[in-house]
Amino acid sequence: MSRRGGRTRRYTKTGGQRRGGRNRNYSRPGTYGARRRSLLPGGKGTPGLLAAVLLLCLCWAIWEPDGDSGSGPLNSGTVFTSGEVWEGEVVSLDEIPEYRGEPYVEINGNRPDFSQEDRNTEAFEAYSSLDSLGRCGTAFANVGQELMPRGERENISQIHPTGWQHVEYDFVDGESLYNRCHLIAHQLTDENANERNLITGTRYMNTEGMLPFEEMVGDYVREEDGHVLYRVTPVFEGSDLVARGVEMEGYSVEDQGESVSFHIFAYNVQPGVEIDYATGDNWLAG
């Protein structure tokens, strides 16, 4: 069944089976290198002795930058920048193999690329400004218990990331092809309707590609009361509105990566569905 005009479209695949379970195998064979420069967190200017009115304006700009109201009061570690969170090279899609049935692939020898300066225990989170097409950039955090949520996740349905469509297939877990995928999961930094942290991602990428690493980070922080450097970068081709996947890096600080250390690319695909990444349009494969 197909409905247009902004309403739900639902598709049925004969003989399709619902996927179940979670992929908890965190190590995959195959290494694909990516040369990168140093990754530099975005800085904040230090105000001088300003008049009270200017200080109030500055506080408001930090609270609600570029009109993004997010989900209300933000964590004390939240940082919004006026540009990119870091200056570096996103992994090239030319260096990523075609999807062949695995939800993610290791890159750079599975070694995260955090600088020595990054490797400290000061919790923070930072989100890039949207680009000229409205697309998200890198999200970067040093995840600790001080950033984690104290309550349930809030409604995020008001956010429509680039390429967003509501389409259903009966063989997709939960039926919806696309999720509003957090770059940094709510369970890690308590971000809700933050448009700089939500992209259009398939259910498969969300649950099979990203979730195992989100849970790895969350479990370590909760159980060991440690900190994990965590960076997620959506990778777009040209002016596409839907990312081809996300580059994910993690590193446990207190034990120098002994518990958590990964660098992977998760594919934004859905088995049985073809996707036009330029627009988000999609159809049954075959």
PDB file of C-alpha atoms in Angstrom:
ATOM      1  CA  MET A   1       0.000   0.000   0.000  1.00  0.00           C
ATOM      2  CA  SER A   2       1.359   3.378  -0.958  1.00  0.00           C
ATOM      3  CA  ARG A   3       0.091   6.734   0.242  1.00  0.00           C
ATOM      4  CA  ARG A   4       1.503  10.049  -0.769  1.00  0.00           C
ATOM      5  CA  GLY A   5       1.059  13.634   0.314  1.00  0.00           C
ATOM      6  CA  GLY A   6       3.093  13.302   3.519  1.00  0.00           C
ATOM      7  CA  ARG A   7       1.091  10.353   4.874  1.00  0.00           C
ATOM      8  CA  THR A   8       2.416   6.955   5.860  1.00  0.00           C
ATOM      9  CA  ARG A   9       3.373   4.568   3.076  1.00  0.00           C
ATOM     10  CA  ARG A  10       3.382   0.868   3.952  1.00  0.00           C
ATOM     11  CA  TYR A  11       4.913  -1.935   1.931  1.00  0.00           C
ATOM     12  CA  THR A  12       4.697  -5.709   2.235  1.00  0.00           C
ATOM     13  CA  LYS A  13       7.417  -8.095   1.159  1.00  0.00           C
ATOM     14  CA  THR A  14       6.229 -11.631   0.462  1.00  0.00           C
ATOM     15  CA  GLY A  15       8.117 -14.129   2.568  1.00  0.00           C
ATOM     16  CA  GLY A  16       9.881 -11.392   4.540  1.00  0.00           C
ATOM     17  CA  GLN A  17      10.971 -12.191   8.065  1.00  0.00           C
ATOM     18  CA  ARG A  18      11.194  -9.775  10.956  1.00  0.00           C
ATOM     19  CA  ARG A  19      14.698  -9.365  12.242  1.00  0.00           C
ATOM     20  CA  GLY A  20      15.198  -9.947  15.924  1.00  0.00           C
ATOM     21  CA  GLY A  21      17.923  -9.740  18.546  1.00  0.00           C
ATOM     22  CA  ARG A  22      20.945  -7.519  18.808  1.00  0.00           C
ATOM     23  CA  ASN A  23      24.353  -7.971  17.334  1.00  0.00           C
ATOM     24  CA  ARG A  24      26.829  -8.009  20.195  1.00  0.00           C
ATOM     25  CA  ASN A  25      29.916  -9.121  18.299  1.00  0.00           C
ATOM     26  CA  TYR A  26      32.028  -5.990  18.576  1.00  0.00           C
ATOM     27  CA  SER A  27      34.999  -7.200  16.536  1.00  0.00           C
ATOM     28  CA  ARG A  28      34.791  -7.687  12.805  1.00  0.00           C
ATOM     29  CA  PRO A  29      37.503  -8.902  10.406  1.00  0.00           C
ATOM     30  CA  GLY A  30      38.819  -6.501   7.843  1.00  0.00           C
ATOM     31  CA  THR A  31      40.617  -3.201   8.284  1.00  0.00           C
ATOM     32  CA  TYR A  32      40.185  -0.176   6.082  1.00  0.00           C
ATOM     33  CA  GLY A  33      42.535   2.735   6.753  1.00  0.00           C
ATOM     34  CA  ALA A  34      41.733   6.415   6.781  1.00  0.00           C
ATOM     35  CA  ARG A  35      44.355   9.113   7.116  1.00  0.00           C
ATOM     36  CA  ARG A  36      43.220  11.856   9.435  1.00  0.00           C
ATOM     37  CA  ARG A  37      44.506  15.080  10.901  1.00  0.00           C
ATOM     38  CA  SER A  38      44.324  16.007  14.548  1.00  0.00           C
ATOM     39  CA  LEU A  39      40.755  16.393  15.755  1.00  0.00           C
ATOM     40  CA  LEU A  40      40.204  19.670  17.517  1.00  0.00           C
ATOM     41  CA  PRO A  41      37.166  20.286  19.728  1.00  0.00           C
ATOM     42  CA  GLY A  42      35.406  23.559  18.996  1.00  0.00           C
ATOM     43  CA  GLY A  43      36.345  26.317  21.398  1.00  0.00           C
ATOM     44  CA  LYS A  44      34.294  28.962  23.181  1.00  0.00           C
ATOM     45  CA  GLY A  45      35.246  32.591  23.449  1.00  0.00           C
ATOM     46  CA  THR A  46      35.961  33.972  26.910  1.00  0.00           C
ATOM     47  CA  PRO A  47      33.908  37.113  27.664  1.00  0.00           C
ATOM     48  CA  GLY A  48      35.661  40.034  29.266  1.00  0.00           C
ATOM     49  CA  LEU A  49      34.108  42.488  31.693  1.00  0.00           C
ATOM     50  CA  LEU A  50      30.844  42.937  29.887  1.00  0.00           C
ATOM     51  CA  ALA A  51      27.854  44.986  30.804  1.00  0.00           C
ATOM     52  CA  ALA A  52      25.057  42.992  32.383  1.00  0.00           C
ATOM     53  CA  VAL A  53      22.878  43.242  29.323  1.00  0.00           C
ATOM     54  CA  LEU A  54      25.582  41.764  27.074  1.00  0.00           C
ATOM     55  CA  LEU A  55      26.147  38.943  29.528  1.00  0.00           C
ATOM     56  CA  LEU A  56      22.451  38.135  29.474  1.00  0.00           C
ATOM     57  CA  CYS A  57      22.519  38.095  25.673  1.00  0.00           C
ATOM     58  CA  LEU A  58      25.484  35.735  25.718  1.00  0.00           C
ATOM     59  CA  CYS A  59      23.725  33.406  28.145  1.00  0.00           C
ATOM     60  CA  TRP A  60      20.666  33.327  25.901  1.00  0.00           C
ATOM     61  CA  ALA A  61      22.795  32.561  22.837  1.00  0.00           C
ATOM     62  CA  ILE A  62      24.374  29.585  24.605  1.00  0.00           C
ATOM     63  CA  TRP A  63      21.017  28.382  25.917  1.00  0.00           C
ATOM     64  CA  GLU A  64      19.198  28.479  22.586  1.00  0.00           C
ATOM     65  CA  PRO A  65      21.613  28.899  19.659  1.00  0.00           C
ATOM     66  CA  ASP A  66      20.394  29.442  16.115  1.00  0.00           C
ATOM     67  CA  GLY A  67      16.803  29.011  17.256  1.00  0.00           C
ATOM     68  CA  ASP A  68      17.295  25.373  18.337  1.00  0.00           C
ATOM     69  CA  SER A  69      15.265  25.032  21.496  1.00  0.00           C
ATOM     70  CA  GLY A  70      16.254  21.394  21.881  1.00  0.00           C
ATOM     71  CA  SER A  71      14.362  19.714  24.695  1.00  0.00           C
ATOM     72  CA  GLY A  72      14.571  22.401  27.352  1.00  0.00           C
ATOM     73  CA  PRO A  73      17.391  22.934  29.852  1.00  0.00           C
ATOM     74  CA  LEU A  74      20.607  21.346  28.675  1.00  0.00           C
ATOM     75  CA  ASN A  75      23.205  19.400  30.598  1.00  0.00           C
ATOM     76  CA  SER A  76      25.970  21.506  32.100  1.00  0.00           C
ATOM     77  CA  GLY A  77      28.398  19.773  29.757  1.00  0.00           C
ATOM     78  CA  THR A  78      26.541  20.677  26.574  1.00  0.00           C
ATOM     79  CA  VAL A  79      28.406  22.873  24.081  1.00  0.00           C
ATOM     80  CA  PHE A  80      26.969  24.246  20.866  1.00  0.00           C
ATOM     81  CA  THR A  81      29.473  25.661  18.407  1.00  0.00           C
ATOM     82  CA  SER A  82      29.098  28.143  15.585  1.00  0.00           C
ATOM     83  CA  GLY A  83      30.702  25.757  13.104  1.00  0.00           C
ATOM     84  CA  GLU A  84      32.238  22.307  13.207  1.00  0.00           C
ATOM     85  CA  VAL A  85      33.066  20.483  16.425  1.00  0.00           C
ATOM     86  CA  TRP A  86      36.443  19.481  15.033  1.00  0.00           C
ATOM     87  CA  GLU A  87      38.621  20.086  12.000  1.00  0.00           C
ATOM     88  CA  GLY A  88      39.674  16.875  10.373  1.00  0.00           C
ATOM     89  CA  GLU A  89      39.073  14.451   7.558  1.00  0.00           C
ATOM     90  CA  VAL A  90      35.895  12.422   7.532  1.00  0.00           C
ATOM     91  CA  VAL A  91      36.533   8.882   6.393  1.00  0.00           C
ATOM     92  CA  SER A  92      36.338   8.674   2.602  1.00  0.00           C
ATOM     93  CA  LEU A  93      33.549   6.548   1.180  1.00  0.00           C
ATOM     94  CA  ASP A  94      36.106   5.354  -1.373  1.00  0.00           C
ATOM     95  CA  GLU A  95      37.838   3.539   1.480  1.00  0.00           C
ATOM     96  CA  ILE A  96      34.671   1.867   2.735  1.00  0.00           C
ATOM     97  CA  PRO A  97      33.750  -1.444   1.072  1.00  0.00           C
ATOM     98  CA  GLU A  98      30.268  -1.961  -0.309  1.00  0.00           C
ATOM     99  CA  TYR A  99      27.755  -3.329   2.162  1.00  0.00           C
ATOM    100  CA  ARG A 100      27.878  -7.137   2.071  1.00  0.00           C
ATOM    101  CA  GLY A 101      25.568  -8.255   4.839  1.00  0.00           C
ATOM    102  CA  GLU A 102      27.364  -6.973   7.947  1.00  0.00           C
ATOM    103  CA  PRO A 103      25.960  -3.873   9.686  1.00  0.00           C
ATOM    104  CA  TYR A 104      29.367  -2.272  10.212  1.00  0.00           C
ATOM    105  CA  VAL A 105      33.029  -2.569   9.298  1.00  0.00           C
ATOM    106  CA  GLU A 106      36.191  -1.680  11.202  1.00  0.00           C
ATOM    107  CA  ILE A 107      38.285   1.183   9.871  1.00  0.00           C
ATOM    108  CA  ASN A 108      41.752   2.497  10.737  1.00  0.00           C
ATOM    109  CA  GLY A 109      42.625  -0.871  12.289  1.00  0.00           C
ATOM    110  CA  ASN A 110      39.711  -0.388  14.712  1.00  0.00           C
ATOM    111  CA  ARG A 111      41.811   2.311  16.414  1.00  0.00           C
ATOM    112  CA  PRO A 112      40.059   5.539  17.455  1.00  0.00           C
ATOM    113  CA  ASP A 113      41.859   8.756  16.596  1.00  0.00           C
ATOM    114  CA  PHE A 114      41.688  10.864  19.747  1.00  0.00           C
ATOM    115  CA  SER A 115      44.585  13.133  20.634  1.00  0.00           C
ATOM    116  CA  GLN A 116      46.468  12.990  23.932  1.00  0.00           C
ATOM    117  CA  GLU A 117      44.911  16.324  24.804  1.00  0.00           C
ATOM    118  CA  ASP A 118      41.456  14.785  24.368  1.00  0.00           C
ATOM    119  CA  ARG A 119      42.225  11.984  26.808  1.00  0.00           C
ATOM    120  CA  ASN A 120      41.101  13.485  30.087  1.00  0.00           C
ATOM    121  CA  THR A 121      38.204  12.965  32.474  1.00  0.00           C
ATOM    122  CA  GLU A 122      36.408  16.280  31.999  1.00  0.00           C
ATOM    123  CA  ALA A 123      32.912  15.474  30.753  1.00  0.00           C
ATOM    124  CA  PHE A 124      31.545  17.485  27.828  1.00  0.00           C
ATOM    125  CA  GLU A 125      29.349  17.163  24.779  1.00  0.00           C
ATOM    126  CA  ALA A 126      29.500  19.216  21.584  1.00  0.00           C
ATOM    127  CA  TYR A 127      27.382  19.304  18.454  1.00  0.00           C
ATOM    128  CA  SER A 128      28.211  20.841  15.087  1.00  0.00           C
ATOM    129  CA  SER A 129      26.031  23.493  13.520  1.00  0.00           C
ATOM    130  CA  LEU A 130      23.801  22.307  10.692  1.00  0.00           C
ATOM    131  CA  ASP A 131      25.327  22.890   7.272  1.00  0.00           C
ATOM    132  CA  SER A 132      23.765  24.897   4.433  1.00  0.00           C
ATOM    133  CA  LEU A 133      21.568  21.914   3.528  1.00  0.00           C
ATOM    134  CA  GLY A 134      20.422  21.466   7.112  1.00  0.00           C
ATOM    135  CA  ARG A 135      22.552  18.353   7.670  1.00  0.00           C
ATOM    136  CA  CYS A 136      24.186  17.341  10.933  1.00  0.00           C
ATOM    137  CA  GLY A 137      27.942  17.282  11.422  1.00  0.00           C
ATOM    138  CA  THR A 138      30.126  15.602  14.027  1.00  0.00           C
ATOM    139  CA  ALA A 139      28.885  15.056  17.564  1.00  0.00           C
ATOM    140  CA  PHE A 140      31.668  14.657  20.143  1.00  0.00           C
ATOM    141  CA  ALA A 141      31.453  13.881  23.861  1.00  0.00           C
ATOM    142  CA  ASN A 142      33.430  12.704  26.836  1.00  0.00           C
ATOM    143  CA  VAL A 143      30.681  10.584  28.336  1.00  0.00           C
ATOM    144  CA  GLY A 144      30.473  10.255  32.102  1.00  0.00           C
ATOM    145  CA  GLN A 145      27.727   9.598  34.601  1.00  0.00           C
ATOM    146  CA  GLU A 146      27.369  13.351  35.098  1.00  0.00           C
ATOM    147  CA  LEU A 147      25.944  13.626  31.558  1.00  0.00           C
ATOM    148  CA  MET A 148      23.640  10.617  31.656  1.00  0.00           C
ATOM    149  CA  PRO A 149      19.844  10.954  31.848  1.00  0.00           C
ATOM    150  CA  ARG A 150      17.935  10.933  35.108  1.00  0.00           C
ATOM    151  CA  GLY A 151      14.549  10.320  33.479  1.00  0.00           C
ATOM    152  CA  GLU A 152      12.799   8.882  30.451  1.00  0.00           C
ATOM    153  CA  ARG A 153      13.475  10.034  26.918  1.00  0.00           C
ATOM    154  CA  GLU A 154      11.165  12.783  25.709  1.00  0.00           C
ATOM    155  CA  ASN A 155       9.201  13.053  22.470  1.00  0.00           C
ATOM    156  CA  ILE A 156      11.399  13.884  19.468  1.00  0.00           C
ATOM    157  CA  SER A 157       8.765  13.609  16.720  1.00  0.00           C
ATOM    158  CA  GLN A 158       8.842  17.359  16.030  1.00  0.00           C
ATOM    159  CA  ILE A 159      12.331  17.035  14.521  1.00  0.00           C
ATOM    160  CA  HIS A 160      12.487  16.223  10.804  1.00  0.00           C
ATOM    161  CA  PRO A 161      16.112  15.558   9.785  1.00  0.00           C
ATOM    162  CA  THR A 162      17.152  15.965   6.169  1.00  0.00           C
ATOM    163  CA  GLY A 163      15.708  13.234   3.956  1.00  0.00           C
ATOM    164  CA  TRP A 164      13.083  12.302   6.544  1.00  0.00           C
ATOM    165  CA  GLN A 165      10.075  10.252   5.389  1.00  0.00           C
ATOM    166  CA  HIS A 166       7.660   8.060   7.302  1.00  0.00           C
ATOM    167  CA  VAL A 167       7.468   4.795   5.384  1.00  0.00           C
ATOM    168  CA  GLU A 168       6.590   1.326   6.651  1.00  0.00           C
ATOM    169  CA  TYR A 169       7.598  -2.153   5.511  1.00  0.00           C
ATOM    170  CA  ASP A 170       6.122  -5.149   7.319  1.00  0.00           C
ATOM    171  CA  PHE A 171       9.459  -7.005   7.374  1.00  0.00           C
ATOM    172  CA  VAL A 172      11.308  -4.185   9.163  1.00  0.00           C
ATOM    173  CA  ASP A 173      11.565  -4.418  12.948  1.00  0.00           C
ATOM    174  CA  GLY A 174       8.918  -1.983  14.205  1.00  0.00           C
ATOM    175  CA  GLU A 175       7.840  -1.555  10.537  1.00  0.00           C
ATOM    176  CA  SER A 176       9.167   2.019  10.146  1.00  0.00           C
ATOM    177  CA  LEU A 177      12.052   2.138   7.686  1.00  0.00           C
ATOM    178  CA  TYR A 178      13.547   5.318   9.130  1.00  0.00           C
ATOM    179  CA  ASN A 179      14.308   6.297  12.702  1.00  0.00           C
ATOM    180  CA  ARG A 180      15.372   9.667  14.032  1.00  0.00           C
ATOM    181  CA  CYS A 181      18.821   8.370  14.918  1.00  0.00           C
ATOM    182  CA  HIS A 182      20.714  10.099  17.706  1.00  0.00           C
ATOM    183  CA  LEU A 183      24.363  10.575  16.813  1.00  0.00           C
ATOM    184  CA  ILE A 184      25.090  10.444  20.540  1.00  0.00           C
ATOM    185  CA  ALA A 185      22.467   8.218  22.133  1.00  0.00           C
ATOM    186  CA  HIS A 186      20.029   9.600  24.671  1.00  0.00           C
ATOM    187  CA  GLN A 187      21.243   7.008  27.188  1.00  0.00           C
ATOM    188  CA  LEU A 188      24.693   8.627  27.083  1.00  0.00           C
ATOM    189  CA  THR A 189      24.055  12.385  27.207  1.00  0.00           C
ATOM    190  CA  ASP A 190      20.323  12.924  27.853  1.00  0.00           C
ATOM    191  CA  GLU A 191      19.810  14.802  24.587  1.00  0.00           C
ATOM    192  CA  ASN A 192      16.251  14.689  23.293  1.00  0.00           C
ATOM    193  CA  ALA A 193      14.897  16.888  20.481  1.00  0.00           C
ATOM    194  CA  ASN A 194      18.280  18.357  19.548  1.00  0.00           C
ATOM    195  CA  GLU A 195      18.232  18.840  15.777  1.00  0.00           C
ATOM    196  CA  ARG A 196      22.046  18.876  15.696  1.00  0.00           C
ATOM    197  CA  ASN A 197      22.086  15.333  17.060  1.00  0.00           C
ATOM    198  CA  LEU A 198      19.408  13.599  14.949  1.00  0.00           C
ATOM    199  CA  ILE A 199      19.759  12.172  11.445  1.00  0.00           C
ATOM    200  CA  THR A 200      17.569  10.064   9.180  1.00  0.00           C
ATOM    201  CA  GLY A 201      18.786   6.519   9.713  1.00  0.00           C
ATOM    202  CA  THR A 202      17.392   3.103   8.915  1.00  0.00           C
ATOM    203  CA  ARG A 203      16.077   0.874  11.650  1.00  0.00           C
ATOM    204  CA  TYR A 204      18.829  -1.591  10.705  1.00  0.00           C
ATOM    205  CA  MET A 205      21.619   0.947  11.186  1.00  0.00           C
ATOM    206  CA  ASN A 206      20.101   2.165  14.440  1.00  0.00           C
ATOM    207  CA  THR A 207      19.702  -1.235  16.105  1.00  0.00           C
ATOM    208  CA  GLU A 208      22.263  -3.463  14.374  1.00  0.00           C
ATOM    209  CA  GLY A 209      25.001  -0.978  13.545  1.00  0.00           C
ATOM    210  CA  MET A 210      24.988   1.682  16.273  1.00  0.00           C
ATOM    211  CA  LEU A 211      23.250   0.176  19.298  1.00  0.00           C
ATOM    212  CA  PRO A 212      25.937  -2.403  20.208  1.00  0.00           C
ATOM    213  CA  PHE A 213      28.534   0.363  20.553  1.00  0.00           C
ATOM    214  CA  GLU A 214      26.175   2.702  22.385  1.00  0.00           C
ATOM    215  CA  GLU A 215      25.476  -0.050  24.898  1.00  0.00           C
ATOM    216  CA  MET A 216      29.174  -0.855  25.219  1.00  0.00           C
ATOM    217  CA  VAL A 217      29.883   2.760  26.141  1.00  0.00           C
ATOM    218  CA  GLY A 218      26.869   3.080  28.425  1.00  0.00           C
ATOM    219  CA  ASP A 219      27.573  -0.162  30.284  1.00  0.00           C
ATOM    220  CA  TYR A 220      31.184   0.810  30.955  1.00  0.00           C
ATOM    221  CA  VAL A 221      30.303   4.280  32.230  1.00  0.00           C
ATOM    222  CA  ARG A 222      27.515   3.022  34.485  1.00  0.00           C
ATOM    223  CA  GLU A 223      29.401   0.036  35.875  1.00  0.00           C
ATOM    224  CA  GLU A 224      32.882   1.528  36.214  1.00  0.00           C
ATOM    225  CA  ASP A 225      31.977   5.199  36.759  1.00  0.00           C
ATOM    226  CA  GLY A 226      34.518   6.021  34.071  1.00  0.00           C
ATOM    227  CA  HIS A 227      34.622   8.284  31.035  1.00  0.00           C
ATOM    228  CA  VAL A 228      34.523   7.386  27.351  1.00  0.00           C
ATOM    229  CA  LEU A 229      35.558   9.682  24.525  1.00  0.00           C
ATOM    230  CA  TYR A 230      32.857   9.179  21.937  1.00  0.00           C
ATOM    231  CA  ARG A 231      32.607  10.735  18.488  1.00  0.00           C
ATOM    232  CA  VAL A 232      30.054  10.083  15.752  1.00  0.00           C
ATOM    233  CA  THR A 233      30.250  11.628  12.284  1.00  0.00           C
ATOM    234  CA  PRO A 234      27.536  11.201   9.651  1.00  0.00           C
ATOM    235  CA  VAL A 235      29.089  10.595   6.234  1.00  0.00           C
ATOM    236  CA  PHE A 236      27.264  12.133   3.272  1.00  0.00           C
ATOM    237  CA  GLU A 237      28.124  11.891  -0.410  1.00  0.00           C
ATOM    238  CA  GLY A 238      27.961  15.213  -2.225  1.00  0.00           C
ATOM    239  CA  SER A 239      24.676  16.987  -1.555  1.00  0.00           C
ATOM    240  CA  ASP A 240      22.794  13.864  -0.464  1.00  0.00           C
ATOM    241  CA  LEU A 241      20.233  14.483   2.267  1.00  0.00           C
ATOM    242  CA  VAL A 242      20.576  11.015   3.801  1.00  0.00           C
ATOM    243  CA  ALA A 243      23.934   9.842   5.146  1.00  0.00           C
ATOM    244  CA  ARG A 244      25.541   6.721   3.687  1.00  0.00           C
ATOM    245  CA  GLY A 245      26.475   5.764   7.229  1.00  0.00           C
ATOM    246  CA  VAL A 246      28.138   6.984  10.394  1.00  0.00           C
ATOM    247  CA  GLU A 247      31.734   6.852  11.539  1.00  0.00           C
ATOM    248  CA  MET A 248      31.895   5.920  15.244  1.00  0.00           C
ATOM    249  CA  GLU A 249      34.860   6.110  17.631  1.00  0.00           C
ATOM    250  CA  GLY A 250      35.094   5.256  21.317  1.00  0.00           C
ATOM    251  CA  TYR A 251      37.881   5.156  23.917  1.00  0.00           C
ATOM    252  CA  SER A 252      37.689   4.526  27.680  1.00  0.00           C
ATOM    253  CA  VAL A 253      39.866   7.160  29.316  1.00  0.00           C
ATOM    254  CA  GLU A 254      40.640   5.844  32.803  1.00  0.00           C
ATOM    255  CA  ASP A 255      42.018   2.497  31.585  1.00  0.00           C
ATOM    256  CA  GLN A 256      43.571   3.817  28.347  1.00  0.00           C
ATOM    257  CA  GLY A 257      41.172   2.010  26.048  1.00  0.00           C
ATOM    258  CA  GLU A 258      41.392  -1.403  27.691  1.00  0.00           C
ATOM    259  CA  SER A 259      37.620  -1.688  28.180  1.00  0.00           C
ATOM    260  CA  VAL A 260      36.337   0.356  25.244  1.00  0.00           C
ATOM    261  CA  SER A 261      38.219   1.019  22.035  1.00  0.00           C
ATOM    262  CA  PHE A 262      36.671   0.988  18.576  1.00  0.00           C
ATOM    263  CA  HIS A 263      36.569   2.802  15.242  1.00  0.00           C
ATOM    264  CA  ILE A 264      33.898   1.606  12.845  1.00  0.00           C
ATOM    265  CA  PHE A 265      31.625   2.625   9.995  1.00  0.00           C
ATOM    266  CA  ALA A 266      27.959   1.627  10.330  1.00  0.00           C
ATOM    267  CA  TYR A 267      26.053   1.314   7.056  1.00  0.00           C
ATOM    268  CA  ASN A 268      22.822   3.264   6.642  1.00  0.00           C
ATOM    269  CA  VAL A 269      21.075   0.479   4.759  1.00  0.00           C
ATOM    270  CA  GLN A 270      18.017  -1.701   5.223  1.00  0.00           C
ATOM    271  CA  PRO A 271      18.074  -5.244   3.811  1.00  0.00           C
ATOM    272  CA  GLY A 272      15.263  -5.650   1.299  1.00  0.00           C
ATOM    273  CA  VAL A 273      14.944  -1.915   0.610  1.00  0.00           C
ATOM    274  CA  GLU A 274      16.629   0.337  -1.938  1.00  0.00           C
ATOM    275  CA  ILE A 275      17.290   3.937  -0.877  1.00  0.00           C
ATOM    276  CA  ASP A 276      17.873   7.086  -2.915  1.00  0.00           C
ATOM    277  CA  TYR A 277      20.281   8.885  -0.578  1.00  0.00           C
ATOM    278  CA  ALA A 278      19.861  12.160  -2.444  1.00  0.00           C
ATOM    279  CA  THR A 279      16.241  12.474  -1.321  1.00  0.00           C
ATOM    280  CA  GLY A 280      15.384   9.673   1.109  1.00  0.00           C
ATOM    281  CA  ASP A 281      12.989   8.061  -1.384  1.00  0.00           C
ATOM    282  CA  ASN A 282      12.898   4.271  -1.122  1.00  0.00           C
ATOM    283  CA  TRP A 283      11.330   1.160  -2.607  1.00  0.00           C
ATOM    284  CA  LEU A 284      11.330  -2.621  -2.324  1.00  0.00           C
ATOM    285  CA  ALA A 285      14.578  -4.171  -3.545  1.00  0.00           C
ATOM    286  CA  GLY A 286      14.425  -6.388  -6.593  1.00  0.00           C
TER     287      GLY A 286
END
